[in-house]
Every structure is written in C-alpha cells, then in structure tokens.
C-alpha cells in the first residue's frame, strides 16, 4: 500500500515537472480593431518576457505554450491580456480583438478679451496711425529717411530713392493707387449703409445710374468726411442734395 502511494506521488511530481519544462513553440496570430493602423503594437509573453511587435496588417509571431499569458499594448489601444489555450496553437485564424483608446476632451470655454491688442501689450505705441497697403507703399517711396552723419553735410544724408520715384512718375502712380483705394473704401461703406432700393425708391435714381451716382458722391470731399463719421442722418441728408444735382446732370445729358 505504501509503495503504491509513493509511486503515485512520484508520477504526479514527474508530470508537473514535464509540464513546466514543456518546450515553447511559435504561435502565429493577428490583431483586429476599428482602424487600419495596426502596426507597432507590443506583444509580450508575461512568463518569458519575450517581446515582439505587429506588422502593418496586425500579424505577429511569438514563442509561447499553453497557459502563457500574452499582453497586447499600444498607445492607441487599451491593454489586452490573453491566456493561451492548446487550440490557439492550431488555429490558423487566431485573432485578438483590440479596443481603441478614446480621448474625450473636457469642456472648452472660449473667452473674448477685447482689451488685449498690440497697443495694450506694448508692441505698437499708442496713437500710432495705421496705414493701408497703398498708403504704406507711398510712404516708403516718398520717405527721405534723413540720417545724421558725423562726416557728412549738416542735416545728414538723404536717400536718392524718393527723388528717383518722383521723376520716374512712380510717386504719382502710388498716390493714384491711394486715391482709388480710398474711393473703393467709401463705396463699400456707402453700399453697406444704404440699400439699392434706397437709391431707386427714396432718391429716385434710375437703377442703371446708381453705380455712377455712388462714384459721383464719393468724389465729394464734404460727403466722404460725413460718410466716414458714420452719422447716417447727416449722410442721408447730404446724399439727398447730391441726388438732386446728379439727376439734373442726367437730364442734361439725355437732352
């Protein structure tokens, strides 16, 4: 009886020892997920600490045996642990499902800071005049840029560029660009302030002459000054006076 017990214990110990020393073989598998970016996912055998990574299709190969635990991890996926079974080694379609990590943003509050600008930050001096593109070109072309010189004439040296621009006609051309730009600005301001119906129904300007009347109005210096002040009442009053004169011009041309 004692011999039978000893034999049984030896058999159990031998079986456990054989199981623990069982050789590992390569297991092939593939990960799947709701994305095409399956490359670079780490696959680690937690028992042996052997590691590999998946290829572009999500496939991987690693040494393992039944009961080993494979750990799948990546920055874009939640960690997944899979305990291997015997059938996994013979399964030609052994796959592991991965779940994407969803980064949920907290509530975003956009605040408006009207008092923060280049002047308040000290980038631009307060009260400095702002120039349009055409005005900047003209200012650059006509600036003498006089600088004091210790060895030169009293009053410093003067760049020849403004003189060249003046005699070549470039200065006159740039001045014309500034005038055209200003008129286009006043035209947009006028059209924003009054609708086409106002010109036709209120001022009785024929529809085909409205655009011409707008050009006629912005040629008037007094009118553009009032228009630029954005005082609609004063602008409308003077616009009515100009409309009367413009209709007289139209009538004289028709005769």
GROMACS .gro file of C-alpha atoms in nm:
model
  255
    1UNK     CA    1   0.000   0.000   0.000
    2UNK     CA    2   0.282   0.235   0.094
    3UNK     CA    3   0.463   0.151  -0.229
    4UNK     CA    4   0.153   0.247  -0.433
    5UNK     CA    5   0.128   0.585  -0.261
    6UNK     CA    6   0.496   0.659  -0.323
    7UNK     CA    7   0.460   0.558  -0.688
    8UNK     CA    8   0.157   0.788  -0.729
    9UNK     CA    9   0.340   1.085  -0.578
   10UNK     CA   10   0.643   1.030  -0.799
   11UNK     CA   11   0.416   1.015  -1.105
   12UNK     CA   12   0.241   1.341  -1.015
   13UNK     CA   13   0.570   1.523  -0.950
   14UNK     CA   14   0.712   1.393  -1.277
   15UNK     CA   15   0.403   1.504  -1.467
   16UNK     CA   16   0.424   1.856  -1.319
   17UNK     CA   17   0.794   1.876  -1.393
   18UNK     CA   18   0.734   1.768  -1.755
   19UNK     CA   19   0.454   2.021  -1.794
   20UNK     CA   20   0.670   2.306  -1.661
   21UNK     CA   21   0.960   2.215  -1.886
   22UNK     CA   22   0.741   2.168  -2.194
   23UNK     CA   23   0.910   2.341  -2.488
   24UNK     CA   24   0.753   2.657  -2.627
   25UNK     CA   25   0.668   2.682  -2.995
   26UNK     CA   26   0.587   2.971  -3.226
   27UNK     CA   27   0.228   3.085  -3.220
   28UNK     CA   28   0.104   3.298  -3.509
   29UNK     CA   29  -0.183   3.539  -3.472
   30UNK     CA   30  -0.329   3.869  -3.572
   31UNK     CA   31  -0.491   4.166  -3.400
   32UNK     CA   32  -0.806   4.336  -3.527
   33UNK     CA   33  -0.956   4.677  -3.444
   34UNK     CA   34  -1.174   4.955  -3.584
   35UNK     CA   35  -0.873   5.114  -3.754
   36UNK     CA   36  -0.623   5.038  -4.026
   37UNK     CA   37  -0.330   5.148  -3.807
   38UNK     CA   38  -0.236   4.806  -3.664
   39UNK     CA   39   0.143   4.828  -3.688
   40UNK     CA   40   0.372   4.856  -3.387
   41UNK     CA   41   0.151   4.703  -3.117
   42UNK     CA   42   0.365   4.535  -2.849
   43UNK     CA   43   0.306   4.163  -2.785
   44UNK     CA   44   0.476   4.041  -2.464
   45UNK     CA   45   0.484   3.690  -2.317
   46UNK     CA   46   0.442   3.767  -1.946
   47UNK     CA   47   0.602   3.434  -1.847
   48UNK     CA   48   0.924   3.470  -2.050
   49UNK     CA   49   0.919   3.849  -2.108
   50UNK     CA   50   0.989   3.785  -2.476
   51UNK     CA   51   0.851   4.070  -2.685
   52UNK     CA   52   0.761   4.133  -3.048
   53UNK     CA   53   0.550   4.384  -3.242
   54UNK     CA   54   0.275   4.355  -3.501
   55UNK     CA   55   0.330   4.436  -3.867
   56UNK     CA   56   0.120   4.666  -4.086
   57UNK     CA   57  -0.153   4.401  -4.121
   58UNK     CA   58  -0.161   4.334  -3.744
   59UNK     CA   59   0.010   3.994  -3.769
   60UNK     CA   60   0.258   3.869  -3.506
   61UNK     CA   61   0.463   3.560  -3.414
   62UNK     CA   62   0.599   3.477  -3.068
   63UNK     CA   63   0.733   3.183  -2.871
   64UNK     CA   64   0.478   3.052  -2.621
   65UNK     CA   65   0.297   2.748  -2.482
   66UNK     CA   66  -0.049   2.680  -2.340
   67UNK     CA   67  -0.129   2.874  -2.022
   68UNK     CA   68   0.118   3.152  -2.111
   69UNK     CA   69  -0.034   3.499  -2.096
   70UNK     CA   70   0.023   3.736  -2.388
   71UNK     CA   71  -0.002   4.107  -2.316
   72UNK     CA   72  -0.101   4.337  -2.604
   73UNK     CA   73  -0.038   4.707  -2.552
   74UNK     CA   74  -0.002   5.026  -2.754
   75UNK     CA   75  -0.060   5.398  -2.706
   76UNK     CA   76  -0.370   5.389  -2.931
   77UNK     CA   77  -0.522   5.069  -2.783
   78UNK     CA   78  -0.639   4.955  -2.442
   79UNK     CA   79  -0.417   4.684  -2.290
   80UNK     CA   80  -0.544   4.332  -2.355
   81UNK     CA   81  -0.429   4.011  -2.178
   82UNK     CA   82  -0.492   3.672  -2.341
   83UNK     CA   83  -0.433   3.336  -2.169
   84UNK     CA   84  -0.333   3.087  -2.437
   85UNK     CA   85  -0.510   2.753  -2.479
   86UNK     CA   86  -0.395   2.447  -2.674
   87UNK     CA   87  -0.637   2.516  -2.958
   88UNK     CA   88  -0.481   2.861  -3.017
   89UNK     CA   89  -0.165   2.694  -3.147
   90UNK     CA   90  -0.355   2.500  -3.416
   91UNK     CA   91  -0.598   2.781  -3.504
   92UNK     CA   92  -0.491   2.929  -3.838
   93UNK     CA   93  -0.714   3.232  -3.772
   94UNK     CA   94  -0.609   3.309  -3.414
   95UNK     CA   95  -0.710   3.674  -3.366
   96UNK     CA   96  -0.712   3.914  -3.074
   97UNK     CA   97  -0.962   4.200  -3.068
   98UNK     CA   98  -0.820   4.538  -2.961
   99UNK     CA   99  -1.020   4.840  -2.840
  100UNK     CA  100  -0.919   5.193  -2.933
  101UNK     CA  101  -0.842   5.442  -2.658
  102UNK     CA  102  -1.091   5.730  -2.680
  103UNK     CA  103  -0.956   6.061  -2.554
  104UNK     CA  104  -1.255   6.272  -2.455
  105UNK     CA  105  -1.195   6.646  -2.435
  106UNK     CA  106  -1.321   6.838  -2.137
  107UNK     CA  107  -1.547   7.139  -2.190
  108UNK     CA  108  -1.368   7.413  -2.383
  109UNK     CA  109  -1.454   7.769  -2.288
  110UNK     CA  110  -1.350   8.041  -2.531
  111UNK     CA  111  -1.315   8.379  -2.369
  112UNK     CA  112  -1.305   8.705  -2.559
  113UNK     CA  113  -1.054   8.965  -2.446
  114UNK     CA  114  -1.140   9.286  -2.629
  115UNK     CA  115  -0.885   9.493  -2.438
  116UNK     CA  116  -0.589   9.278  -2.538
  117UNK     CA  117  -0.425   9.406  -2.855
  118UNK     CA  118  -0.087   9.513  -2.990
  119UNK     CA  119  -0.112   9.853  -2.816
  120UNK     CA  120  -0.207   9.716  -2.471
  121UNK     CA  121   0.077   9.462  -2.496
  122UNK     CA  122   0.325   9.738  -2.575
  123UNK     CA  123   0.409   9.601  -2.920
  124UNK     CA  124   0.281   9.912  -3.101
  125UNK     CA  125   0.294  10.264  -2.948
  126UNK     CA  126  -0.045  10.413  -2.859
  127UNK     CA  127  -0.195  10.666  -3.100
  128UNK     CA  128   0.011  10.545  -3.396
  129UNK     CA  129  -0.158  10.586  -3.732
  130UNK     CA  130  -0.240  10.268  -3.921
  131UNK     CA  131  -0.181  10.259  -4.296
  132UNK     CA  132  -0.339  10.066  -4.578
  133UNK     CA  133  -0.120   9.873  -4.821
  134UNK     CA  134  -0.129  10.150  -5.081
  135UNK     CA  135  -0.051  10.413  -4.816
  136UNK     CA  136   0.247  10.211  -4.691
  137UNK     CA  137   0.388  10.184  -5.044
  138UNK     CA  138   0.352  10.560  -5.096
  139UNK     CA  139   0.507  10.638  -4.757
  140UNK     CA  140   0.805  10.413  -4.832
  141UNK     CA  141   0.854  10.562  -5.179
  142UNK     CA  142   0.846  10.924  -5.059
  143UNK     CA  143   1.031  10.894  -4.723
  144UNK     CA  144   1.356  11.089  -4.737
  145UNK     CA  145   1.499  10.890  -4.445
  146UNK     CA  146   1.738  11.166  -4.344
  147UNK     CA  147   2.005  11.049  -4.102
  148UNK     CA  148   2.270  11.248  -3.920
  149UNK     CA  149   2.627  11.186  -4.035
  150UNK     CA  150   2.939  11.277  -3.839
  151UNK     CA  151   3.145  11.315  -4.156
  152UNK     CA  152   2.878  11.431  -4.396
  153UNK     CA  153   2.686  11.751  -4.458
  154UNK     CA  154   2.481  11.923  -4.189
  155UNK     CA  155   2.137  11.763  -4.179
  156UNK     CA  156   2.265  11.418  -4.266
  157UNK     CA  157   2.240  11.212  -4.582
  158UNK     CA  158   1.925  11.175  -4.792
  159UNK     CA  159   1.825  10.867  -4.986
  160UNK     CA  160   1.802  10.917  -5.363
  161UNK     CA  161   1.508  10.677  -5.395
  162UNK     CA  162   1.234  10.938  -5.329
  163UNK     CA  163   1.384  11.168  -5.594
  164UNK     CA  164   1.403  10.883  -5.842
  165UNK     CA  165   1.045  10.784  -5.767
  166UNK     CA  166   0.931  11.144  -5.814
  167UNK     CA  167   1.095  11.195  -6.154
  168UNK     CA  168   1.007  10.847  -6.281
  169UNK     CA  169   0.637  10.903  -6.209
  170UNK     CA  170   0.618  10.618  -5.956
  171UNK     CA  171   0.520  10.856  -5.676
  172UNK     CA  172   0.228  10.992  -5.881
  173UNK     CA  173   0.120  10.638  -5.962
  174UNK     CA  174   0.127  10.538  -5.594
  175UNK     CA  175  -0.072  10.848  -5.499
  176UNK     CA  176  -0.331  10.747  -5.756
  177UNK     CA  177  -0.348  10.399  -5.601
  178UNK     CA  178  -0.413  10.554  -5.260
  179UNK     CA  179  -0.695  10.768  -5.404
  180UNK     CA  180  -0.852  10.468  -5.577
  181UNK     CA  181  -0.823  10.263  -5.257
  182UNK     CA  182  -0.992  10.539  -5.054
  183UNK     CA  183  -1.277  10.569  -5.306
  184UNK     CA  184  -1.332  10.192  -5.300
  185UNK     CA  185  -1.344  10.207  -4.921
  186UNK     CA  186  -1.608  10.482  -4.927
  187UNK     CA  187  -1.804  10.294  -5.193
  188UNK     CA  188  -1.821   9.984  -4.971
  189UNK     CA  189  -1.917  10.199  -4.673
  190UNK     CA  190  -2.193  10.370  -4.871
  191UNK     CA  191  -2.335  10.042  -5.004
  192UNK     CA  192  -2.328   9.897  -4.653
  193UNK     CA  193  -2.518  10.195  -4.513
  194UNK     CA  194  -2.784  10.223  -4.787
  195UNK     CA  195  -2.954   9.955  -4.997
  196UNK     CA  196  -3.016   9.967  -5.372
  197UNK     CA  197  -3.387  10.022  -5.300
  198UNK     CA  198  -3.299  10.339  -5.107
  199UNK     CA  199  -3.127  10.490  -5.410
  200UNK     CA  200  -3.402  10.388  -5.651
  201UNK     CA  201  -3.719  10.438  -5.445
  202UNK     CA  202  -3.619  10.710  -5.198
  203UNK     CA  203  -3.372  10.918  -5.401
  204UNK     CA  204  -3.539  10.837  -5.737
  205UNK     CA  205  -3.211  10.749  -5.907
  206UNK     CA  206  -3.267  10.519  -6.208
  207UNK     CA  207  -3.131  10.172  -6.132
  208UNK     CA  208  -2.884  10.184  -6.422
  209UNK     CA  209  -2.737  10.511  -6.285
  210UNK     CA  210  -2.699  10.405  -5.919
  211UNK     CA  211  -2.337  10.293  -5.950
  212UNK     CA  212  -2.247  10.614  -6.131
  213UNK     CA  213  -2.418  10.816  -5.858
  214UNK     CA  214  -2.215  10.635  -5.591
  215UNK     CA  215  -1.892  10.733  -5.770
  216UNK     CA  216  -2.023  11.088  -5.803
  217UNK     CA  217  -2.097  11.102  -5.429
  218UNK     CA  218  -1.759  10.972  -5.309
  219UNK     CA  219  -1.585  11.231  -5.526
  220UNK     CA  220  -1.734  11.494  -5.294
  221UNK     CA  221  -1.489  11.565  -5.011
  222UNK     CA  222  -1.754  11.703  -4.777
  223UNK     CA  223  -1.971  11.396  -4.829
  224UNK     CA  224  -1.685  11.147  -4.764
  225UNK     CA  225  -1.599  11.329  -4.440
  226UNK     CA  226  -1.957  11.291  -4.317
  227UNK     CA  227  -1.979  10.934  -4.452
  228UNK     CA  228  -1.661  10.841  -4.267
  229UNK     CA  229  -1.811  10.970  -3.941
  230UNK     CA  230  -2.084  10.703  -3.986
  231UNK     CA  231  -2.354  10.955  -3.897
  232UNK     CA  232  -2.635  10.808  -4.104
  233UNK     CA  233  -2.875  11.103  -4.060
  234UNK     CA  234  -2.623  11.365  -4.181
  235UNK     CA  235  -2.503  11.132  -4.457
  236UNK     CA  236  -2.858  11.071  -4.581
  237UNK     CA  237  -2.933  11.445  -4.581
  238UNK     CA  238  -2.628  11.536  -4.791
  239UNK     CA  239  -2.685  11.231  -5.013
  240UNK     CA  240  -3.032  11.371  -5.093
  241UNK     CA  241  -2.881  11.704  -5.202
  242UNK     CA  242  -2.625  11.527  -5.422
  243UNK     CA  243  -2.903  11.314  -5.573
  244UNK     CA  244  -3.088  11.629  -5.687
  245UNK     CA  245  -2.774  11.761  -5.862
  246UNK     CA  246  -2.697  11.424  -6.014
  247UNK     CA  247  -3.046  11.389  -6.161
  248UNK     CA  248  -3.002  11.734  -6.318
  249UNK     CA  249  -2.681  11.609  -6.478
  250UNK     CA  250  -2.861  11.301  -6.611
  251UNK     CA  251  -3.143  11.516  -6.750
  252UNK     CA  252  -2.897  11.750  -6.929
  253UNK     CA  253  -2.716  11.456  -7.086
  254UNK     CA  254  -3.041  11.299  -7.211
  255UNK     CA  255  -3.143  11.618  -7.398
   0.00000   0.00000   0.00000
